[in-house]
Amino acid sequence: MSELDLADYQRAVRLVLRHPLITPTYPDERALVRVRRFAAELRRDLAEAFGYRLELHGSTARLVRTADHLTPDRPAASRTGRPFDRQRYAYLALCLAALGRAGIQTTVSELADAVSADANRIGGLGLDPDSGADRRAFVDAVTWLEERGVLRLADGSSASWASDPTAGEALYDIARDALVALFHPPRVLQHVDTVTALLERPATTSGNAERRAAAQAARRAVVESPIVYFGDVEAAVANHLRGAALPGDLHRLTGLRVERRAEGVLLVDTLGFSAERFPGTGSVAQAAVLLAVDLAERALDPDGRRVRRMPGPDPRERQAALVAAADAGLPEPTRMFADDRDRAGDADRTDDTGESDTEPARLPFVTDSFLREAVAAILQRYGSAFGAAWHADQERLRVEAVELLARFGAVTPVPGGVLVRPLIGRYRGTVARMRQRTLF
């Protein structure tokens, strides 16, 4: 493969990894052509490197990924960036069910009637077309499908229907290939009694198969997370993350470089691979960088006052909390009883005590009061670089900046503050220069 073809192939790999569903219009009109050009190579390499399966359904490409754990930081979102809540996820699932029973076209009002009939049979959900909040939540689900090419707008506007269902209407063509590809659960959902069943895979019996699975999990971790700490993954996976082969393998496949430090690895994104980048643009991203500098000085300055240290997050406890939150939404007849879940948890333990072989690293703890003071100082120091709305709502800026840092593995929020993780050390001594806003 020539260097030019290799660059095009790596672009196709990054495209599929970032957008597991590709249609004639999503994420753009050229994406499907790029994937089809290298379909055979992509199927082979993605299966070998990550354990993923690339499927082409007519005019749609779908990457069936293997999930190693639950993660809360990749929600579906509306066009305005608002993360989906339970109501919107429920409407999205009911839309998929209703579209599966529909013909080649539907209107937004017909789809709303079908979803309403199903939703009103579910306790605590419902869909009242006379309720503006319900209509907006429903249209967020419809728009999500529209953006991905599952619904193709032929006439009208769902936004006008949301404003006034008696005056507005929208007509959609249904892309059957995309619809079939989108709803692709790894298990029959009626048989799922806990969300962890969606993560189960056949047990390996040979040492070679176990090593191959661990290597695939290591590669998945690097391309799916901004940063991977060795202490957050299983020992076998951490060994492959430390190995000499992984950086070269991923660079040849994706064109991206891996940076490895004592605490973990990160994928250096200079090609726009990630949906969100840090450091980035915008007021929240700028505040997060400045806050990272302050956190680094506070946590790592040997001449400063003593910083309290606390045990770092336990990935198992974090997963258990996510599983419990997800299972809370299951219908009662299929939910596990508490004692059954306890017994299942006991069976999953790898030793008699259920404790880890290594003591979790103790991380610097920084209080919320320090973060509030730091954000206030940032706003005072850089003045008009931040809009008036942020000056009027400093607490919102603090919360959103901390959430961004948490998404990139720089901090872990805990009651009363945050634990500072090693990534923050990269920003110690950073000097920021910000362009001031023009007031007149």
CSV table of C-alpha atoms in Angstrom, one decimal:
chain,number,residue,atom,x,y,z
A,1,MET,CA,0.0,0.0,0.0
A,2,SER,CA,1.5,3.4,-1.0
A,3,GLU,CA,1.9,6.2,1.5
A,4,LEU,CA,-1.1,8.0,0.0
A,5,ASP,CA,-3.3,4.9,0.1
A,6,LEU,CA,-2.1,4.3,3.7
A,7,ALA,CA,-3.1,7.8,4.7
A,8,ASP,CA,-6.5,7.3,3.1
A,9,TYR,CA,-6.9,3.9,4.8
A,10,GLN,CA,-6.0,5.3,8.2
A,11,ARG,CA,-8.5,8.1,7.7
A,12,ALA,CA,-11.2,5.4,7.0
A,13,VAL,CA,-10.2,3.6,10.2
A,14,ARG,CA,-10.5,6.8,12.3
A,15,LEU,CA,-13.8,7.5,10.6
A,16,VAL,CA,-15.3,4.2,11.5
A,17,LEU,CA,-14.0,4.2,15.1
A,18,ARG,CA,-15.4,7.7,15.7
A,19,HIS,CA,-18.8,7.0,13.9
A,20,PRO,CA,-19.9,3.4,14.3
A,21,LEU,CA,-23.0,4.1,12.2
A,22,ILE,CA,-22.3,5.5,8.7
A,23,THR,CA,-25.1,6.3,6.2
A,24,PRO,CA,-25.2,8.1,2.9
A,25,THR,CA,-25.5,11.4,4.7
A,26,TYR,CA,-24.0,10.8,8.1
A,27,PRO,CA,-21.5,12.0,9.2
A,28,ASP,CA,-21.1,13.4,5.7
A,29,GLU,CA,-21.7,12.4,2.0
A,30,ARG,CA,-18.1,11.1,1.5
A,31,ALA,CA,-17.9,8.9,4.5
A,32,LEU,CA,-19.6,5.8,3.1
A,33,VAL,CA,-17.5,6.0,-0.1
A,34,ARG,CA,-14.3,6.0,2.0
A,35,VAL,CA,-15.4,3.0,4.0
A,36,ARG,CA,-16.6,0.9,1.0
A,37,ARG,CA,-13.2,1.5,-0.7
A,38,PHE,CA,-11.4,-0.4,2.1
A,39,ALA,CA,-14.3,-2.6,3.3
A,40,ALA,CA,-12.3,-5.9,3.1
A,41,GLU,CA,-9.2,-4.5,4.9
A,42,LEU,CA,-11.3,-2.7,7.5
A,43,ARG,CA,-13.2,-5.9,8.3
A,44,ARG,CA,-10.0,-7.8,8.8
A,45,ASP,CA,-8.0,-5.3,10.7
A,46,LEU,CA,-10.8,-4.1,13.0
A,47,ALA,CA,-11.6,-7.7,13.9
A,48,GLU,CA,-8.0,-8.6,14.5
A,49,ALA,CA,-6.9,-5.4,16.4
A,50,PHE,CA,-10.0,-4.7,18.5
A,51,GLY,CA,-12.4,-7.6,18.2
A,52,TYR,CA,-14.9,-5.4,16.4
A,53,ARG,CA,-17.2,-6.5,13.5
A,54,LEU,CA,-17.8,-4.2,10.5
A,55,GLU,CA,-21.1,-4.9,8.8
A,56,LEU,CA,-22.4,-3.3,5.6
A,57,HIS,CA,-26.2,-3.2,5.2
A,58,GLY,CA,-27.1,-1.9,1.7
A,59,SER,CA,-26.3,1.8,2.0
A,60,THR,CA,-25.2,1.7,5.6
A,61,ALA,CA,-22.0,0.7,7.4
A,62,ARG,CA,-22.2,-0.3,11.1
A,63,LEU,CA,-19.3,-1.1,13.4
A,64,VAL,CA,-20.4,-3.6,16.1
A,65,ARG,CA,-18.1,-2.8,19.0
A,66,THR,CA,-17.1,-4.8,22.0
A,67,ALA,CA,-17.7,-3.1,25.3
A,68,ASP,CA,-15.5,-3.9,28.2
A,69,HIS,CA,-17.3,-1.8,30.8
A,70,LEU,CA,-20.1,0.7,31.2
A,71,THR,CA,-19.2,4.4,30.7
A,72,PRO,CA,-21.4,7.4,31.6
A,73,ASP,CA,-19.6,10.0,29.5
A,74,ARG,CA,-20.9,9.3,26.0
A,75,PRO,CA,-24.6,10.2,26.1
A,76,ALA,CA,-26.7,10.7,23.1
A,77,ALA,CA,-27.3,14.4,22.7
A,78,SER,CA,-29.8,16.8,21.1
A,79,ARG,CA,-28.7,19.3,18.4
A,80,THR,CA,-28.1,21.9,21.1
A,81,GLY,CA,-25.8,19.5,22.9
A,82,ARG,CA,-28.2,18.6,25.7
A,83,PRO,CA,-27.5,15.0,27.0
A,84,PHE,CA,-30.5,12.6,26.7
A,85,ASP,CA,-32.3,11.8,29.9
A,86,ARG,CA,-34.3,8.6,30.6
A,87,GLN,CA,-37.4,10.1,28.9
A,88,ARG,CA,-35.5,10.8,25.7
A,89,TYR,CA,-33.8,7.4,25.6
A,90,ALA,CA,-37.2,5.8,26.1
A,91,TYR,CA,-38.7,7.7,23.3
A,92,LEU,CA,-35.8,6.9,21.1
A,93,ALA,CA,-36.2,3.1,21.7
A,94,LEU,CA,-40.0,3.4,21.1
A,95,CYS,CA,-39.4,5.3,17.9
A,96,LEU,CA,-37.2,2.5,16.7
A,97,ALA,CA,-39.8,-0.1,17.5
A,98,ALA,CA,-42.6,1.9,15.8
A,99,LEU,CA,-40.5,2.5,12.7
A,100,GLY,CA,-39.8,-1.2,12.5
A,101,ARG,CA,-43.6,-1.7,12.0
A,102,ALA,CA,-44.0,1.2,9.6
A,103,GLY,CA,-43.8,1.3,5.8
A,104,ILE,CA,-41.5,3.4,3.7
A,105,GLN,CA,-42.8,6.8,4.9
A,106,THR,CA,-44.2,8.3,8.1
A,107,THR,CA,-45.1,11.7,9.5
A,108,VAL,CA,-44.0,13.0,12.8
A,109,SER,CA,-47.6,13.1,14.0
A,110,GLU,CA,-48.1,9.4,13.0
A,111,LEU,CA,-44.9,8.5,14.7
A,112,ALA,CA,-45.9,10.5,17.8
A,113,ASP,CA,-49.2,8.6,18.0
A,114,ALA,CA,-47.5,5.3,17.7
A,115,VAL,CA,-44.9,6.1,20.4
A,116,SER,CA,-47.6,7.7,22.6
A,117,ALA,CA,-49.7,4.5,22.5
A,118,ASP,CA,-46.7,2.5,23.7
A,119,ALA,CA,-45.4,5.0,26.2
A,120,ASN,CA,-48.8,5.4,27.9
A,121,ARG,CA,-48.7,1.7,28.7
A,122,ILE,CA,-45.4,2.2,30.6
A,123,GLY,CA,-45.7,3.4,34.2
A,124,GLY,CA,-44.0,6.7,34.8
A,125,LEU,CA,-43.4,7.5,31.1
A,126,GLY,CA,-46.3,8.4,28.9
A,127,LEU,CA,-46.3,10.9,26.0
A,128,ASP,CA,-48.9,13.7,26.0
A,129,PRO,CA,-48.9,15.6,22.7
A,130,ASP,CA,-50.5,18.5,24.5
A,131,SER,CA,-47.5,18.8,26.8
A,132,GLY,CA,-44.8,21.0,25.4
A,133,ALA,CA,-42.1,19.3,27.4
A,134,ASP,CA,-43.1,15.8,26.1
A,135,ARG,CA,-43.2,17.1,22.5
A,136,ARG,CA,-39.7,18.6,22.9
A,137,ALA,CA,-38.3,15.4,24.3
A,138,PHE,CA,-39.9,13.3,21.5
A,139,VAL,CA,-38.6,15.7,18.8
A,140,ASP,CA,-35.1,15.4,20.3
A,141,ALA,CA,-35.3,11.6,19.7
A,142,VAL,CA,-36.7,12.1,16.2
A,143,THR,CA,-34.0,14.7,15.4
A,144,TRP,CA,-31.3,12.3,16.6
A,145,LEU,CA,-32.6,9.7,14.0
A,146,GLU,CA,-32.9,12.4,11.4
A,147,GLU,CA,-29.3,13.5,11.8
A,148,ARG,CA,-28.0,10.0,11.3
A,149,GLY,CA,-30.0,9.4,8.2
A,150,VAL,CA,-32.4,6.9,9.6
A,151,LEU,CA,-35.2,9.4,8.9
A,152,ARG,CA,-34.9,11.5,5.8
A,153,LEU,CA,-36.9,14.7,5.8
A,154,ALA,CA,-39.0,14.9,2.7
A,155,ASP,CA,-41.2,17.9,3.7
A,156,GLY,CA,-42.0,20.1,6.6
A,157,SER,CA,-40.3,20.4,10.0
A,158,SER,CA,-40.4,18.5,13.3
A,159,ALA,CA,-39.6,21.8,15.1
A,160,SER,CA,-42.7,23.4,13.7
A,161,TRP,CA,-44.7,20.4,15.0
A,162,ALA,CA,-43.1,20.7,18.4
A,163,SER,CA,-44.2,24.4,18.5
A,164,ASP,CA,-47.7,23.7,17.4
A,165,PRO,CA,-48.8,20.2,16.5
A,166,THR,CA,-52.1,21.5,15.0
A,167,ALA,CA,-50.2,23.6,12.5
A,168,GLY,CA,-46.9,21.9,11.9
A,169,GLU,CA,-46.0,18.6,10.3
A,170,ALA,CA,-43.0,16.7,8.9
A,171,LEU,CA,-42.9,13.9,6.3
A,172,TYR,CA,-40.0,11.4,6.5
A,173,ASP,CA,-38.7,8.6,4.3
A,174,ILE,CA,-37.6,5.7,6.4
A,175,ALA,CA,-34.1,4.3,5.6
A,176,ARG,CA,-34.7,0.6,6.3
A,177,ASP,CA,-31.0,-0.3,6.0
A,178,ALA,CA,-30.0,2.3,8.6
A,179,LEU,CA,-32.9,1.3,10.9
A,180,VAL,CA,-31.8,-2.4,10.9
A,181,ALA,CA,-28.2,-1.5,11.4
A,182,LEU,CA,-28.9,0.9,14.3
A,183,PHE,CA,-30.8,-1.4,16.5
A,184,HIS,CA,-28.3,-4.2,17.0
A,185,PRO,CA,-28.3,-5.5,20.7
A,186,PRO,CA,-25.8,-8.3,21.4
A,187,ARG,CA,-28.5,-10.2,23.4
A,188,VAL,CA,-32.2,-10.8,23.1
A,189,LEU,CA,-33.3,-7.9,25.4
A,190,GLN,CA,-36.3,-9.8,26.8
A,191,HIS,CA,-33.8,-12.3,28.3
A,192,VAL,CA,-31.6,-9.6,29.9
A,193,ASP,CA,-32.0,-9.4,33.7
A,194,THR,CA,-29.1,-7.1,34.3
A,195,VAL,CA,-27.1,-4.7,32.1
A,196,THR,CA,-23.9,-6.7,32.6
A,197,ALA,CA,-25.4,-9.4,30.4
A,198,LEU,CA,-24.8,-7.0,27.5
A,199,LEU,CA,-21.1,-7.1,28.2
A,200,GLU,CA,-20.7,-10.9,28.6
A,201,ARG,CA,-18.5,-12.7,26.1
A,202,PRO,CA,-17.7,-16.4,25.8
A,203,ALA,CA,-14.9,-17.5,28.2
A,204,THR,CA,-11.5,-18.3,26.7
A,205,THR,CA,-9.9,-21.6,27.6
A,206,SER,CA,-6.4,-21.3,26.1
A,207,GLY,CA,-3.5,-19.1,27.1
A,208,ASN,CA,-3.1,-17.7,23.5
A,209,ALA,CA,-6.8,-16.8,23.4
A,210,GLU,CA,-6.6,-15.0,26.7
A,211,ARG,CA,-3.5,-13.0,25.6
A,212,ARG,CA,-5.1,-12.1,22.3
A,213,ALA,CA,-8.3,-10.9,24.2
A,214,ALA,CA,-6.1,-8.8,26.6
A,215,ALA,CA,-4.2,-7.2,23.7
A,216,GLN,CA,-7.5,-6.3,22.0
A,217,ALA,CA,-8.9,-4.9,25.2
A,218,ALA,CA,-5.7,-2.8,25.6
A,219,ARG,CA,-6.1,-1.4,22.1
A,220,ARG,CA,-9.8,-0.7,22.6
A,221,ALA,CA,-9.0,1.2,25.8
A,222,VAL,CA,-6.6,3.5,24.1
A,223,VAL,CA,-8.8,4.4,21.2
A,224,GLU,CA,-12.0,4.8,23.3
A,225,SER,CA,-10.7,6.8,26.2
A,226,PRO,CA,-8.7,10.1,26.3
A,227,ILE,CA,-6.3,8.6,28.8
A,228,VAL,CA,-5.9,5.1,30.3
A,229,TYR,CA,-4.3,4.7,33.7
A,230,PHE,CA,-2.6,1.3,34.4
A,231,GLY,CA,-4.4,1.1,37.7
A,232,ASP,CA,-7.8,1.4,36.1
A,233,VAL,CA,-7.5,-1.8,34.0
A,234,GLU,CA,-6.9,-5.5,34.7
A,235,ALA,CA,-3.3,-6.5,35.1
A,236,ALA,CA,-3.2,-8.5,31.8
A,237,VAL,CA,-4.5,-5.4,29.9
A,238,ALA,CA,-2.0,-3.1,31.7
A,239,ASN,CA,0.8,-5.4,30.6
A,240,HIS,CA,-0.1,-5.0,27.0
A,241,LEU,CA,-0.4,-1.2,27.5
A,242,ARG,CA,3.2,-1.2,28.7
A,243,GLY,CA,4.3,-3.5,25.9
A,244,ALA,CA,6.5,-2.3,23.0
A,245,ALA,CA,4.1,-3.5,20.3
A,246,LEU,CA,1.0,-1.4,21.1
A,247,PRO,CA,2.2,2.1,20.0
A,248,GLY,CA,3.4,0.8,16.6
A,249,ASP,CA,0.3,-1.3,16.0
A,250,LEU,CA,-2.0,1.7,16.7
A,251,HIS,CA,0.1,4.1,14.7
A,252,ARG,CA,0.1,1.9,11.6
A,253,LEU,CA,-3.6,1.3,11.9
A,254,THR,CA,-4.9,4.8,12.8
A,255,GLY,CA,-2.0,7.2,12.1
A,256,LEU,CA,-2.2,8.4,15.7
A,257,ARG,CA,0.7,8.3,18.2
A,258,VAL,CA,0.6,6.9,21.7
A,259,GLU,CA,2.3,8.7,24.6
A,260,ARG,CA,3.2,6.6,27.5
A,261,ARG,CA,4.1,7.7,31.0
A,262,ALA,CA,4.7,6.0,34.3
A,263,GLU,CA,1.0,6.1,35.2
A,264,GLY,CA,-0.6,5.3,31.9
A,265,VAL,CA,-1.0,6.0,28.2
A,266,LEU,CA,-2.9,8.5,26.1
A,267,LEU,CA,-3.6,8.8,22.4
A,268,VAL,CA,-2.1,12.0,21.0
A,269,ASP,CA,-4.9,13.5,18.7
A,270,THR,CA,-3.4,15.8,16.1
A,271,LEU,CA,-5.8,14.7,13.4
A,272,GLY,CA,-9.2,15.6,14.8
A,273,PHE,CA,-10.0,12.0,15.7
A,274,SER,CA,-11.8,12.8,19.0
A,275,ALA,CA,-15.3,14.3,19.1
A,276,GLU,CA,-14.1,16.5,22.0
A,277,ARG,CA,-10.5,17.7,22.5
A,278,PHE,CA,-8.6,19.1,25.4
A,279,PRO,CA,-7.3,21.7,25.5
A,280,GLY,CA,-10.0,23.0,23.3
A,281,THR,CA,-11.9,26.2,22.3
A,282,GLY,CA,-14.7,27.9,24.1
A,283,SER,CA,-15.1,29.5,27.5
A,284,VAL,CA,-15.5,26.2,29.4
A,285,ALA,CA,-12.4,24.6,27.8
A,286,GLN,CA,-10.4,27.7,28.5
A,287,ALA,CA,-11.5,27.8,32.1
A,288,ALA,CA,-10.7,24.1,32.4
A,289,VAL,CA,-7.1,24.6,31.2
A,290,LEU,CA,-6.6,27.5,33.6
A,291,LEU,CA,-8.1,25.5,36.4
A,292,ALA,CA,-5.8,22.6,35.5
A,293,VAL,CA,-2.8,24.9,36.0
A,294,ASP,CA,-4.0,26.0,39.4
A,295,LEU,CA,-4.7,22.4,40.4
A,296,ALA,CA,-1.2,21.4,39.3
A,297,GLU,CA,0.4,24.1,41.4
A,298,ARG,CA,-1.8,23.3,44.4
A,299,ALA,CA,-1.3,19.5,44.3
A,300,LEU,CA,2.3,19.2,43.1
A,301,ASP,CA,4.2,22.2,44.6
A,302,PRO,CA,6.6,20.7,47.1
A,303,ASP,CA,7.0,24.0,48.8
A,304,GLY,CA,3.3,24.5,49.3
A,305,ARG,CA,1.2,23.6,52.3
A,306,ARG,CA,0.5,19.9,52.9
A,307,VAL,CA,-2.1,18.5,50.6
A,308,ARG,CA,-4.4,15.8,51.9
A,309,ARG,CA,-4.3,12.6,50.0
A,310,MET,CA,-7.1,10.0,49.6
A,311,PRO,CA,-7.3,6.6,47.9
A,312,GLY,CA,-8.0,6.8,44.2
A,313,PRO,CA,-11.2,5.6,42.6
A,314,ASP,CA,-11.9,1.9,42.5
A,315,PRO,CA,-13.0,0.9,39.0
A,316,ARG,CA,-15.0,-2.0,40.3
A,317,GLU,CA,-17.0,0.2,42.7
A,318,ARG,CA,-17.6,2.7,39.9
A,319,GLN,CA,-18.8,-0.1,37.6
A,320,ALA,CA,-21.1,-1.5,40.4
A,321,ALA,CA,-22.7,2.0,40.8
A,322,LEU,CA,-23.3,2.3,37.1
A,323,VAL,CA,-24.8,-1.2,36.9
A,324,ALA,CA,-27.1,-0.5,39.8
A,325,ALA,CA,-28.3,2.8,38.2
A,326,ALA,CA,-28.9,1.1,34.8
A,327,ASP,CA,-30.6,-1.9,36.4
A,328,ALA,CA,-32.9,0.4,38.3
A,329,GLY,CA,-34.7,1.2,35.0
A,330,LEU,CA,-35.5,-2.4,34.2
A,331,PRO,CA,-39.1,-3.6,34.5
A,332,GLU,CA,-39.7,-5.2,37.9
A,333,PRO,CA,-40.4,-8.8,36.6
A,334,THR,CA,-36.9,-9.0,35.0
A,335,ARG,CA,-34.9,-7.3,37.8
A,336,MET,CA,-32.6,-9.4,40.0
A,337,PHE,CA,-33.4,-9.4,43.7
A,338,ALA,CA,-30.8,-7.8,45.9
A,339,ASP,CA,-29.6,-11.1,47.4
A,340,ASP,CA,-29.2,-12.6,43.9
A,341,ARG,CA,-27.1,-9.6,42.8
A,342,ASP,CA,-25.0,-10.0,45.9
A,343,ARG,CA,-24.4,-13.7,45.2
A,344,ALA,CA,-23.6,-12.8,41.5
A,345,GLY,CA,-21.1,-10.2,42.8
A,346,ASP,CA,-19.5,-12.8,45.1
A,347,ALA,CA,-19.1,-15.2,42.2
A,348,ASP,CA,-17.3,-12.6,40.1
A,349,ARG,CA,-14.6,-12.0,42.7
A,350,THR,CA,-11.1,-13.2,41.9
A,351,ASP,CA,-10.0,-14.0,45.4
A,352,ASP,CA,-11.5,-15.0,48.8
A,353,THR,CA,-11.5,-11.6,50.3
A,354,GLY,CA,-12.8,-9.7,47.2
A,355,GLU,CA,-10.0,-7.1,47.7
A,356,SER,CA,-7.4,-6.0,45.2
A,357,ASP,CA,-3.9,-7.3,45.4
A,358,THR,CA,-2.5,-3.8,45.3
A,359,GLU,CA,-3.3,-0.8,47.4
A,360,PRO,CA,-5.0,2.0,45.4
A,361,ALA,CA,-2.8,5.0,44.8
A,362,ARG,CA,-3.5,8.0,47.1
A,363,LEU,CA,-4.3,11.1,45.2
A,364,PRO,CA,-4.2,14.8,46.2
A,365,PHE,CA,-7.6,16.0,47.3
A,366,VAL,CA,-8.6,19.6,46.4
A,367,THR,CA,-11.7,21.1,48.0
A,368,ASP,CA,-14.7,22.7,46.2
A,369,SER,CA,-13.9,25.9,48.1
A,370,PHE,CA,-10.4,26.0,46.5
A,371,LEU,CA,-12.0,25.4,43.0
A,372,ARG,CA,-14.5,28.2,43.6
A,373,GLU,CA,-11.8,30.6,44.6
A,374,ALA,CA,-9.7,29.6,41.6
A,375,VAL,CA,-12.5,30.1,39.2
A,376,ALA,CA,-13.3,33.5,40.7
A,377,ALA,CA,-9.6,34.5,40.3
A,378,ILE,CA,-9.6,33.3,36.7
A,379,LEU,CA,-12.6,35.4,35.9
A,380,GLN,CA,-11.0,38.4,37.6
A,381,ARG,CA,-7.6,37.9,36.0
A,382,TYR,CA,-8.9,37.5,32.4
A,383,GLY,CA,-11.9,39.7,32.7
A,384,SER,CA,-13.5,40.2,29.3
A,385,ALA,CA,-12.1,36.9,27.9
A,386,PHE,CA,-15.2,35.4,29.4
A,387,GLY,CA,-18.7,36.6,28.6
A,388,ALA,CA,-21.0,38.4,31.1
A,389,ALA,CA,-23.1,35.3,31.5
A,390,TRP,CA,-20.1,33.4,33.0
A,391,HIS,CA,-19.3,36.3,35.4
A,392,ALA,CA,-22.9,36.2,36.5
A,393,ASP,CA,-22.9,32.4,37.1
A,394,GLN,CA,-19.4,31.4,38.3
A,395,GLU,CA,-20.7,28.2,39.9
A,396,ARG,CA,-21.9,26.9,36.6
A,397,LEU,CA,-18.5,27.6,35.0
A,398,ARG,CA,-16.8,25.7,37.9
A,399,VAL,CA,-19.1,22.7,37.5
A,400,GLU,CA,-18.8,22.5,33.7
A,401,ALA,CA,-15.0,23.0,33.8
A,402,VAL,CA,-14.6,20.2,36.4
A,403,GLU,CA,-16.9,17.9,34.4
A,404,LEU,CA,-14.7,18.5,31.3
A,405,LEU,CA,-11.5,17.7,33.3
A,406,ALA,CA,-13.2,14.6,34.6
A,407,ARG,CA,-14.1,13.4,31.1
A,408,PHE,CA,-10.5,13.6,30.2
A,409,GLY,CA,-9.2,11.7,33.2
A,410,ALA,CA,-7.6,14.7,34.8
A,411,VAL,CA,-9.7,14.7,38.0
A,412,THR,CA,-12.2,12.5,39.7
A,413,PRO,CA,-15.1,14.3,41.5
A,414,VAL,CA,-15.7,13.1,45.0
A,415,PRO,CA,-17.9,14.6,47.8
A,416,GLY,CA,-16.5,18.0,48.7
A,417,GLY,CA,-14.0,18.3,45.9
A,418,VAL,CA,-11.9,16.4,43.4
A,419,LEU,CA,-9.0,14.0,43.4
A,420,VAL,CA,-6.2,15.2,41.2
A,421,ARG,CA,-5.0,12.6,38.8
A,422,PRO,CA,-1.5,12.4,37.2
A,423,LEU,CA,-2.6,14.0,33.9
A,424,ILE,CA,-2.8,17.3,35.7
A,425,GLY,CA,1.0,17.3,36.0
A,426,ARG,CA,1.3,18.1,32.3
A,427,TYR,CA,0.0,21.6,33.0
A,428,ARG,CA,2.2,22.6,35.8
A,429,GLY,CA,4.0,25.8,35.0
A,430,THR,CA,1.9,26.5,31.9
A,431,VAL,CA,1.6,30.1,31.0
A,432,ALA,CA,-1.8,31.0,29.4
A,433,ARG,CA,-2.4,33.8,26.9
A,434,MET,CA,-6.0,34.5,26.1
A,435,ARG,CA,-7.4,36.8,23.5
A,436,GLN,CA,-9.6,39.4,25.2
A,437,ARG,CA,-13.1,39.9,24.0
A,438,THR,CA,-13.9,43.2,22.2
A,439,LEU,CA,-16.4,45.1,24.2
A,440,PHE,CA,-17.4,47.7,21.7
